[in-house]
Amino acid sequence: MNTTTRGWINGMIGVAIFSGSLPATRLAVLGLDPLFVTAARAALAGLLALAALAFTRSPRPGRADLRTLLLVAFGVVLGFPLFSALALRTITSAHSLVFIGLLPLATAIFGTWLGGERPSRAFWAFAILGAASVAGFALSRDGSGSLGADALMMVAIVTCGYGYAEGGRLSRRLGGWQVICWVLVLSLPLSLPLSVVLRPAVWTGIPASAWGGLAYVAVFSMLVGFIFWYRGLALGGIAAVGQLQLLQPFMGLMLAAWLLGEPVTPVMLAVTAFVVACVAGAKYTATAPALDETGREIAPAGYFTPDESEPLASGEVGRCPNP
């Protein structure tokens, strides 16, 4: 098996893992408090991240990186897990997956803002169209959601996009998955005590599916998925393998229907397809890539890279799947 094929396989595994995040969160919050789920998933992932960093002897971030790491933690350790868990108490995971299609755009918007770039008008047109389609879906009241839960999902997407964009500043020096690991480790002093304080008062009666959902989002969504994803990008090429992320909402909808028996309506599929098309359009109409002295493309502040030697093209959108 050649390197490119292995890259595609690793990338597809990573996307498949991330596609199960919201269905697994839905399972978890059906039996556990969303606050406990948020703290526990971060604590479990943080302990595994600590072991991974120790095993690989990854370099420590400097003091100057602390502020950025804390901002990343706000977005991807607290913001997205908490707000999505709160939303999934009252909406199906299939309904919530429509919003996930906006995450690449949110990441790109924050990335260009932090990088001081000026995207083209076409980029903003696609971004507005994608956001408007999701807003219309939320307001249509298709029977699978509520306005409050939809608002929580939008907050989750915005905070996650911001967290990814901030994390992109460190990825060239620390590496993509290493940034996530350091963020989780720095969150341990808060996530571990909160896990103890927020633990269920009564353990009997909690379904095994809830514990399984929690284990999945802690181990796979917040850690293992990133390892496969960034390995796929490094082996198969960022521009090629990165396109697999466009499949994530559709794979998530299939998992929601198969594992949870949730209805997937034609409206959900249509809106998701339109949002994915907007993401693809935004990718091809973004600002022209900046070049370094060797003629290689330089990634803006908003994108994680698999390693320092393969920077992302500045026009590439959506390199950060949801946690």
PDB file of C-alpha atoms in Angstrom, residues 7-279:
ATOM      1  CA  GLY A   7      -3.141   8.886   3.877  1.00  0.00           C
ATOM      2  CA  TRP A   8      -6.648   8.582   2.466  1.00  0.00           C
ATOM      3  CA  ILE A   9      -7.426   5.656   4.757  1.00  0.00           C
ATOM      4  CA  ASN A  10      -6.186   7.504   7.838  1.00  0.00           C
ATOM      5  CA  GLY A  11      -8.094  10.615   6.831  1.00  0.00           C
ATOM      6  CA  MET A  12     -11.322   8.685   6.291  1.00  0.00           C
ATOM      7  CA  ILE A  13     -10.960   7.005   9.683  1.00  0.00           C
ATOM      8  CA  GLY A  14     -10.494  10.395  11.302  1.00  0.00           C
ATOM      9  CA  VAL A  15     -13.590  11.846   9.631  1.00  0.00           C
ATOM     10  CA  ALA A  16     -15.628   8.760  10.554  1.00  0.00           C
ATOM     11  CA  ILE A  17     -14.573   9.141  14.187  1.00  0.00           C
ATOM     12  CA  PHE A  18     -15.539  12.818  14.286  1.00  0.00           C
ATOM     13  CA  SER A  19     -18.852  12.036  12.590  1.00  0.00           C
ATOM     14  CA  GLY A  20     -19.886  10.035  15.635  1.00  0.00           C
ATOM     15  CA  SER A  21     -19.246  12.858  18.109  1.00  0.00           C
ATOM     16  CA  LEU A  22     -22.733  14.378  18.249  1.00  0.00           C
ATOM     17  CA  PRO A  23     -24.622  11.046  18.187  1.00  0.00           C
ATOM     18  CA  ALA A  24     -22.381   9.878  21.050  1.00  0.00           C
ATOM     19  CA  THR A  25     -22.973  13.115  22.958  1.00  0.00           C
ATOM     20  CA  ARG A  26     -26.710  12.627  22.487  1.00  0.00           C
ATOM     21  CA  LEU A  27     -26.432   9.157  24.033  1.00  0.00           C
ATOM     22  CA  ALA A  28     -24.423  10.541  26.941  1.00  0.00           C
ATOM     23  CA  VAL A  29     -26.788  13.397  27.855  1.00  0.00           C
ATOM     24  CA  LEU A  30     -29.834  11.125  27.757  1.00  0.00           C
ATOM     25  CA  GLY A  31     -28.525   9.525  30.944  1.00  0.00           C
ATOM     26  CA  LEU A  32     -26.013  11.995  32.385  1.00  0.00           C
ATOM     27  CA  ASP A  33     -25.989  15.692  33.241  1.00  0.00           C
ATOM     28  CA  PRO A  34     -24.520  17.795  30.392  1.00  0.00           C
ATOM     29  CA  LEU A  35     -22.229  19.643  32.813  1.00  0.00           C
ATOM     30  CA  PHE A  36     -20.786  16.353  34.059  1.00  0.00           C
ATOM     31  CA  VAL A  37     -20.379  15.095  30.491  1.00  0.00           C
ATOM     32  CA  THR A  38     -18.459  18.253  29.555  1.00  0.00           C
ATOM     33  CA  ALA A  39     -16.107  18.025  32.536  1.00  0.00           C
ATOM     34  CA  ALA A  40     -15.631  14.261  32.433  1.00  0.00           C
ATOM     35  CA  ARG A  41     -14.845  14.069  28.722  1.00  0.00           C
ATOM     36  CA  ALA A  42     -12.176  16.756  29.148  1.00  0.00           C
ATOM     37  CA  ALA A  43     -10.717  15.074  32.229  1.00  0.00           C
ATOM     38  CA  LEU A  44     -10.505  11.614  30.656  1.00  0.00           C
ATOM     39  CA  ALA A  45      -9.071  13.008  27.433  1.00  0.00           C
ATOM     40  CA  GLY A  46      -6.635  15.148  29.425  1.00  0.00           C
ATOM     41  CA  LEU A  47      -5.214  12.146  31.242  1.00  0.00           C
ATOM     42  CA  LEU A  48      -4.744  10.306  27.953  1.00  0.00           C
ATOM     43  CA  ALA A  49      -3.200  13.417  26.403  1.00  0.00           C
ATOM     44  CA  LEU A  50      -0.748  13.676  29.285  1.00  0.00           C
ATOM     45  CA  ALA A  51       0.351  10.098  28.662  1.00  0.00           C
ATOM     46  CA  ALA A  52       0.666  10.729  24.902  1.00  0.00           C
ATOM     47  CA  LEU A  53       2.811  13.832  25.397  1.00  0.00           C
ATOM     48  CA  ALA A  54       5.041  12.019  27.873  1.00  0.00           C
ATOM     49  CA  PHE A  55       5.413   9.010  25.568  1.00  0.00           C
ATOM     50  CA  THR A  56       6.332  11.120  22.526  1.00  0.00           C
ATOM     51  CA  ARG A  57       8.442  13.565  24.549  1.00  0.00           C
ATOM     52  CA  SER A  58       6.755  16.473  22.845  1.00  0.00           C
ATOM     53  CA  PRO A  59       8.291  19.909  23.497  1.00  0.00           C
ATOM     54  CA  ARG A  60       6.567  22.040  26.086  1.00  0.00           C
ATOM     55  CA  PRO A  61       4.883  25.269  25.031  1.00  0.00           C
ATOM     56  CA  GLY A  62       6.456  28.494  26.220  1.00  0.00           C
ATOM     57  CA  ARG A  63       4.932  30.919  28.679  1.00  0.00           C
ATOM     58  CA  ALA A  64       4.026  33.206  25.813  1.00  0.00           C
ATOM     59  CA  ASP A  65       1.775  30.443  24.476  1.00  0.00           C
ATOM     60  CA  LEU A  66      -0.274  30.147  27.658  1.00  0.00           C
ATOM     61  CA  ARG A  67      -2.843  32.791  26.721  1.00  0.00           C
ATOM     62  CA  THR A  68      -3.506  31.226  23.331  1.00  0.00           C
ATOM     63  CA  LEU A  69      -3.779  27.742  24.815  1.00  0.00           C
ATOM     64  CA  LEU A  70      -6.354  29.002  27.307  1.00  0.00           C
ATOM     65  CA  LEU A  71      -8.356  30.589  24.493  1.00  0.00           C
ATOM     66  CA  VAL A  72      -8.281  27.303  22.596  1.00  0.00           C
ATOM     67  CA  ALA A  73      -9.466  25.538  25.741  1.00  0.00           C
ATOM     68  CA  PHE A  74     -12.364  27.979  26.007  1.00  0.00           C
ATOM     69  CA  GLY A  75     -13.453  27.076  22.495  1.00  0.00           C
ATOM     70  CA  VAL A  76     -12.858  23.346  22.134  1.00  0.00           C
ATOM     71  CA  VAL A  77     -12.763  22.012  25.704  1.00  0.00           C
ATOM     72  CA  LEU A  78     -15.471  24.169  27.274  1.00  0.00           C
ATOM     73  CA  GLY A  79     -17.495  25.974  24.611  1.00  0.00           C
ATOM     74  CA  PHE A  80     -18.305  23.365  21.991  1.00  0.00           C
ATOM     75  CA  PRO A  81     -18.720  20.369  24.330  1.00  0.00           C
ATOM     76  CA  LEU A  82     -20.855  22.297  26.826  1.00  0.00           C
ATOM     77  CA  PHE A  83     -23.164  24.154  24.461  1.00  0.00           C
ATOM     78  CA  SER A  84     -23.662  21.170  22.159  1.00  0.00           C
ATOM     79  CA  ALA A  85     -24.393  18.910  25.142  1.00  0.00           C
ATOM     80  CA  LEU A  86     -26.963  21.385  26.464  1.00  0.00           C
ATOM     81  CA  ALA A  87     -28.561  21.582  23.022  1.00  0.00           C
ATOM     82  CA  LEU A  88     -28.679  17.811  22.602  1.00  0.00           C
ATOM     83  CA  ARG A  89     -30.910  17.461  25.634  1.00  0.00           C
ATOM     84  CA  THR A  90     -33.824  18.655  23.505  1.00  0.00           C
ATOM     85  CA  ILE A  91     -32.831  18.129  19.860  1.00  0.00           C
ATOM     86  CA  THR A  92     -31.770  15.030  17.970  1.00  0.00           C
ATOM     87  CA  SER A  93     -28.187  14.556  16.888  1.00  0.00           C
ATOM     88  CA  ALA A  94     -29.409  14.451  13.276  1.00  0.00           C
ATOM     89  CA  HIS A  95     -30.867  17.939  13.701  1.00  0.00           C
ATOM     90  CA  SER A  96     -27.668  19.246  15.291  1.00  0.00           C
ATOM     91  CA  LEU A  97     -25.475  17.852  12.509  1.00  0.00           C
ATOM     92  CA  VAL A  98     -26.916  20.372  10.061  1.00  0.00           C
ATOM     93  CA  PHE A  99     -25.146  23.077  12.080  1.00  0.00           C
ATOM     94  CA  ILE A 100     -21.815  21.222  11.883  1.00  0.00           C
ATOM     95  CA  GLY A 101     -21.643  22.100   8.208  1.00  0.00           C
ATOM     96  CA  LEU A 102     -20.932  25.690   9.279  1.00  0.00           C
ATOM     97  CA  LEU A 103     -17.883  24.828  11.398  1.00  0.00           C
ATOM     98  CA  PRO A 104     -15.351  25.061   8.543  1.00  0.00           C
ATOM     99  CA  LEU A 105     -16.682  28.507   7.652  1.00  0.00           C
ATOM    100  CA  ALA A 106     -16.574  29.663  11.272  1.00  0.00           C
ATOM    101  CA  THR A 107     -12.969  28.493  11.498  1.00  0.00           C
ATOM    102  CA  ALA A 108     -12.068  30.224   8.246  1.00  0.00           C
ATOM    103  CA  ILE A 109     -13.711  33.502   9.245  1.00  0.00           C
ATOM    104  CA  PHE A 110     -11.910  33.649  12.586  1.00  0.00           C
ATOM    105  CA  GLY A 111      -8.696  32.503  10.920  1.00  0.00           C
ATOM    106  CA  THR A 112      -8.709  35.313   8.375  1.00  0.00           C
ATOM    107  CA  TRP A 113      -9.621  37.813  11.095  1.00  0.00           C
ATOM    108  CA  LEU A 114      -6.773  36.723  13.370  1.00  0.00           C
ATOM    109  CA  GLY A 115      -4.393  36.577  10.419  1.00  0.00           C
ATOM    110  CA  GLY A 116      -5.278  40.108   9.312  1.00  0.00           C
ATOM    111  CA  GLU A 117      -6.387  38.938   5.864  1.00  0.00           C
ATOM    112  CA  ARG A 118      -9.172  40.320   3.684  1.00  0.00           C
ATOM    113  CA  PRO A 119     -11.184  37.537   2.056  1.00  0.00           C
ATOM    114  CA  SER A 120     -12.793  38.112  -1.311  1.00  0.00           C
ATOM    115  CA  ARG A 121     -16.384  39.258  -1.648  1.00  0.00           C
ATOM    116  CA  ALA A 122     -17.290  35.867  -3.066  1.00  0.00           C
ATOM    117  CA  PHE A 123     -15.947  34.225   0.096  1.00  0.00           C
ATOM    118  CA  TRP A 124     -18.228  36.361   2.256  1.00  0.00           C
ATOM    119  CA  ALA A 125     -21.148  35.711  -0.088  1.00  0.00           C
ATOM    120  CA  PHE A 126     -20.756  31.958   0.346  1.00  0.00           C
ATOM    121  CA  ALA A 127     -20.318  32.376   4.103  1.00  0.00           C
ATOM    122  CA  ILE A 128     -23.510  34.433   4.377  1.00  0.00           C
ATOM    123  CA  LEU A 129     -25.444  31.991   2.196  1.00  0.00           C
ATOM    124  CA  GLY A 130     -24.339  29.056   4.345  1.00  0.00           C
ATOM    125  CA  ALA A 131     -25.211  30.809   7.590  1.00  0.00           C
ATOM    126  CA  ALA A 132     -28.549  32.006   6.211  1.00  0.00           C
ATOM    127  CA  SER A 133     -29.525  28.502   5.133  1.00  0.00           C
ATOM    128  CA  VAL A 134     -28.868  27.135   8.618  1.00  0.00           C
ATOM    129  CA  ALA A 135     -30.712  30.066  10.192  1.00  0.00           C
ATOM    130  CA  GLY A 136     -33.666  29.381   7.917  1.00  0.00           C
ATOM    131  CA  PHE A 137     -33.570  25.720   8.874  1.00  0.00           C
ATOM    132  CA  ALA A 138     -33.556  26.634  12.569  1.00  0.00           C
ATOM    133  CA  LEU A 139     -36.496  29.015  12.157  1.00  0.00           C
ATOM    134  CA  SER A 140     -38.504  26.619  10.009  1.00  0.00           C
ATOM    135  CA  ARG A 141     -39.400  24.522  13.057  1.00  0.00           C
ATOM    136  CA  ASP A 142     -39.299  21.174  11.280  1.00  0.00           C
ATOM    137  CA  GLY A 143     -40.409  19.413  14.435  1.00  0.00           C
ATOM    138  CA  SER A 144     -36.960  18.102  15.417  1.00  0.00           C
ATOM    139  CA  GLY A 145     -35.652  21.075  17.361  1.00  0.00           C
ATOM    140  CA  SER A 146     -36.320  24.170  19.413  1.00  0.00           C
ATOM    141  CA  LEU A 147     -35.189  27.740  18.962  1.00  0.00           C
ATOM    142  CA  GLY A 148     -33.263  27.736  22.250  1.00  0.00           C
ATOM    143  CA  ALA A 149     -31.397  24.535  21.394  1.00  0.00           C
ATOM    144  CA  ASP A 150     -30.614  25.808  17.912  1.00  0.00           C
ATOM    145  CA  ALA A 151     -29.183  28.982  19.441  1.00  0.00           C
ATOM    146  CA  LEU A 152     -26.980  26.850  21.702  1.00  0.00           C
ATOM    147  CA  MET A 153     -25.705  24.934  18.670  1.00  0.00           C
ATOM    148  CA  MET A 154     -24.827  28.191  16.939  1.00  0.00           C
ATOM    149  CA  VAL A 155     -22.894  29.332  20.021  1.00  0.00           C
ATOM    150  CA  ALA A 156     -21.129  25.952  20.047  1.00  0.00           C
ATOM    151  CA  ILE A 157     -20.082  26.383  16.409  1.00  0.00           C
ATOM    152  CA  VAL A 158     -18.853  29.947  16.951  1.00  0.00           C
ATOM    153  CA  THR A 159     -16.807  29.093  20.055  1.00  0.00           C
ATOM    154  CA  CYS A 160     -15.323  26.015  18.419  1.00  0.00           C
ATOM    155  CA  GLY A 161     -14.388  27.937  15.276  1.00  0.00           C
ATOM    156  CA  TYR A 162     -12.683  30.565  17.407  1.00  0.00           C
ATOM    157  CA  GLY A 163     -10.850  27.906  19.411  1.00  0.00           C
ATOM    158  CA  TYR A 164      -9.556  26.241  16.262  1.00  0.00           C
ATOM    159  CA  ALA A 165      -8.461  29.568  14.811  1.00  0.00           C
ATOM    160  CA  GLU A 166      -6.501  30.471  17.940  1.00  0.00           C
ATOM    161  CA  GLY A 167      -4.967  27.009  18.020  1.00  0.00           C
ATOM    162  CA  GLY A 168      -3.714  27.422  14.489  1.00  0.00           C
ATOM    163  CA  ARG A 169      -1.230  30.014  15.751  1.00  0.00           C
ATOM    164  CA  LEU A 170       0.631  27.337  17.672  1.00  0.00           C
ATOM    165  CA  SER A 171       0.275  24.403  15.315  1.00  0.00           C
ATOM    166  CA  ARG A 172       3.349  25.123  13.201  1.00  0.00           C
ATOM    167  CA  ARG A 173       5.589  25.038  16.241  1.00  0.00           C
ATOM    168  CA  LEU A 174       3.879  22.452  18.468  1.00  0.00           C
ATOM    169  CA  GLY A 175       2.064  20.342  15.866  1.00  0.00           C
ATOM    170  CA  GLY A 176      -1.681  19.949  15.359  1.00  0.00           C
ATOM    171  CA  TRP A 177      -2.555  17.102  17.711  1.00  0.00           C
ATOM    172  CA  GLN A 178       0.045  18.261  20.210  1.00  0.00           C
ATOM    173  CA  VAL A 179      -1.803  21.576  20.567  1.00  0.00           C
ATOM    174  CA  ILE A 180      -5.002  19.703  21.428  1.00  0.00           C
ATOM    175  CA  CYS A 181      -3.097  17.570  23.933  1.00  0.00           C
ATOM    176  CA  TRP A 182      -1.514  20.560  25.688  1.00  0.00           C
ATOM    177  CA  VAL A 183      -4.891  22.289  25.839  1.00  0.00           C
ATOM    178  CA  LEU A 184      -6.432  19.225  27.475  1.00  0.00           C
ATOM    179  CA  VAL A 185      -3.547  18.891  29.931  1.00  0.00           C
ATOM    180  CA  LEU A 186      -3.775  22.554  30.936  1.00  0.00           C
ATOM    181  CA  SER A 187      -7.496  22.048  31.499  1.00  0.00           C
ATOM    182  CA  LEU A 188      -6.965  19.170  33.942  1.00  0.00           C
ATOM    183  CA  PRO A 189      -6.747  21.356  37.095  1.00  0.00           C
ATOM    184  CA  LEU A 190     -10.300  22.469  36.322  1.00  0.00           C
ATOM    185  CA  SER A 191     -11.817  19.465  34.560  1.00  0.00           C
ATOM    186  CA  LEU A 192     -10.753  16.853  37.127  1.00  0.00           C
ATOM    187  CA  PRO A 193     -12.225  18.584  40.219  1.00  0.00           C
ATOM    188  CA  LEU A 194     -15.391  19.480  38.307  1.00  0.00           C
ATOM    189  CA  SER A 195     -15.797  15.861  37.265  1.00  0.00           C
ATOM    190  CA  VAL A 196     -15.779  14.856  40.914  1.00  0.00           C
ATOM    191  CA  VAL A 197     -18.090  17.654  42.040  1.00  0.00           C
ATOM    192  CA  LEU A 198     -20.578  17.125  39.196  1.00  0.00           C
ATOM    193  CA  ARG A 199     -20.580  13.323  39.298  1.00  0.00           C
ATOM    194  CA  PRO A 200     -23.999  11.654  39.493  1.00  0.00           C
ATOM    195  CA  ALA A 201     -25.425  11.406  43.010  1.00  0.00           C
ATOM    196  CA  VAL A 202     -26.981   8.046  42.136  1.00  0.00           C
ATOM    197  CA  TRP A 203     -25.145   5.719  39.795  1.00  0.00           C
ATOM    198  CA  THR A 204     -27.805   3.053  39.514  1.00  0.00           C
ATOM    199  CA  GLY A 205     -30.192   3.440  36.649  1.00  0.00           C
ATOM    200  CA  ILE A 206     -27.738   5.192  34.345  1.00  0.00           C
ATOM    201  CA  PRO A 207     -27.860   3.269  31.059  1.00  0.00           C
ATOM    202  CA  ALA A 208     -24.705   1.713  29.680  1.00  0.00           C
ATOM    203  CA  SER A 209     -25.279   3.638  26.457  1.00  0.00           C
ATOM    204  CA  ALA A 210     -24.743   6.922  28.333  1.00  0.00           C
ATOM    205  CA  TRP A 211     -21.385   5.744  29.674  1.00  0.00           C
ATOM    206  CA  GLY A 212     -20.486   4.460  26.216  1.00  0.00           C
ATOM    207  CA  GLY A 213     -21.292   7.836  24.678  1.00  0.00           C
ATOM    208  CA  LEU A 214     -19.143   9.598  27.272  1.00  0.00           C
ATOM    209  CA  ALA A 215     -16.247   7.214  26.680  1.00  0.00           C
ATOM    210  CA  TYR A 216     -16.480   7.748  22.932  1.00  0.00           C
ATOM    211  CA  VAL A 217     -16.359  11.545  23.017  1.00  0.00           C
ATOM    212  CA  ALA A 218     -13.550  11.493  25.592  1.00  0.00           C
ATOM    213  CA  VAL A 219     -11.273   8.963  23.915  1.00  0.00           C
ATOM    214  CA  PHE A 220     -12.089   9.169  20.234  1.00  0.00           C
ATOM    215  CA  SER A 221     -13.611  12.595  19.530  1.00  0.00           C
ATOM    216  CA  MET A 222     -11.104  14.598  21.567  1.00  0.00           C
ATOM    217  CA  LEU A 223      -7.923  12.606  20.942  1.00  0.00           C
ATOM    218  CA  VAL A 224      -7.797   9.501  18.725  1.00  0.00           C
ATOM    219  CA  GLY A 225      -9.647  11.168  15.867  1.00  0.00           C
ATOM    220  CA  PHE A 226      -7.060  13.939  15.692  1.00  0.00           C
ATOM    221  CA  ILE A 227      -4.209  11.429  15.478  1.00  0.00           C
ATOM    222  CA  PHE A 228      -5.728   9.702  12.434  1.00  0.00           C
ATOM    223  CA  TRP A 229      -6.774  13.009  10.854  1.00  0.00           C
ATOM    224  CA  TYR A 230      -3.395  14.707  11.015  1.00  0.00           C
ATOM    225  CA  ARG A 231      -1.576  11.544   9.967  1.00  0.00           C
ATOM    226  CA  GLY A 232      -3.853  11.363   6.947  1.00  0.00           C
ATOM    227  CA  LEU A 233      -3.106  14.975   6.023  1.00  0.00           C
ATOM    228  CA  ALA A 234       0.627  14.388   6.365  1.00  0.00           C
ATOM    229  CA  LEU A 235       0.673  11.182   4.281  1.00  0.00           C
ATOM    230  CA  GLY A 236      -1.936  11.893   1.631  1.00  0.00           C
ATOM    231  CA  GLY A 237      -1.611  15.625   1.145  1.00  0.00           C
ATOM    232  CA  ILE A 238      -3.515  18.433   2.782  1.00  0.00           C
ATOM    233  CA  ALA A 239      -5.407  19.621  -0.289  1.00  0.00           C
ATOM    234  CA  ALA A 240      -6.572  16.134  -1.275  1.00  0.00           C
ATOM    235  CA  VAL A 241      -7.295  14.411   2.028  1.00  0.00           C
ATOM    236  CA  GLY A 242      -8.684  17.604   3.551  1.00  0.00           C
ATOM    237  CA  GLN A 243     -11.664  17.376   1.188  1.00  0.00           C
ATOM    238  CA  LEU A 244     -12.892  14.333   3.118  1.00  0.00           C
ATOM    239  CA  GLN A 245     -14.210  16.648   5.810  1.00  0.00           C
ATOM    240  CA  LEU A 246     -17.038  17.627   3.484  1.00  0.00           C
ATOM    241  CA  LEU A 247     -18.406  14.112   4.052  1.00  0.00           C
ATOM    242  CA  GLN A 248     -18.597  14.555   7.827  1.00  0.00           C
ATOM    243  CA  PRO A 249     -22.155  15.930   8.154  1.00  0.00           C
ATOM    244  CA  PHE A 250     -23.530  13.223   5.860  1.00  0.00           C
ATOM    245  CA  MET A 251     -21.693  10.444   7.689  1.00  0.00           C
ATOM    246  CA  GLY A 252     -22.997  11.848  10.963  1.00  0.00           C
ATOM    247  CA  LEU A 253     -26.570  11.803   9.653  1.00  0.00           C
ATOM    248  CA  MET A 254     -26.172   8.161   8.626  1.00  0.00           C
ATOM    249  CA  LEU A 255     -24.834   7.268  12.071  1.00  0.00           C
ATOM    250  CA  ALA A 256     -27.697   9.122  13.765  1.00  0.00           C
ATOM    251  CA  ALA A 257     -30.229   7.175  11.723  1.00  0.00           C
ATOM    252  CA  TRP A 258     -28.470   3.830  12.098  1.00  0.00           C
ATOM    253  CA  LEU A 259     -27.353   3.891  15.730  1.00  0.00           C
ATOM    254  CA  LEU A 260     -30.069   6.034  17.305  1.00  0.00           C
ATOM    255  CA  GLY A 261     -32.943   5.460  14.923  1.00  0.00           C
ATOM    256  CA  GLU A 262     -33.383   9.215  14.496  1.00  0.00           C
ATOM    257  CA  PRO A 263     -35.372  10.464  11.505  1.00  0.00           C
ATOM    258  CA  VAL A 264     -33.335  12.153   8.803  1.00  0.00           C
ATOM    259  CA  THR A 265     -35.702  14.374   6.848  1.00  0.00           C
ATOM    260  CA  PRO A 266     -35.280  15.524   3.244  1.00  0.00           C
ATOM    261  CA  VAL A 267     -34.996  19.089   4.558  1.00  0.00           C
ATOM    262  CA  MET A 268     -32.001  18.102   6.719  1.00  0.00           C
ATOM    263  CA  LEU A 269     -30.264  16.501   3.746  1.00  0.00           C
ATOM    264  CA  ALA A 270     -31.016  19.440   1.468  1.00  0.00           C
ATOM    265  CA  VAL A 271     -29.781  22.084   3.914  1.00  0.00           C
ATOM    266  CA  THR A 272     -26.681  20.041   4.751  1.00  0.00           C
ATOM    267  CA  ALA A 273     -25.861  19.617   1.055  1.00  0.00           C
ATOM    268  CA  PHE A 274     -26.307  23.348   0.465  1.00  0.00           C
ATOM    269  CA  VAL A 275     -24.066  24.258   3.403  1.00  0.00           C
ATOM    270  CA  VAL A 276     -21.372  21.855   2.202  1.00  0.00           C
ATOM    271  CA  ALA A 277     -21.597  23.448  -1.247  1.00  0.00           C
ATOM    272  CA  CYS A 278     -21.132  26.876   0.360  1.00  0.00           C
ATOM    273  CA  VAL A 279     -18.050  25.603   2.199  1.00  0.00           C
TER     274      VAL A 279
END
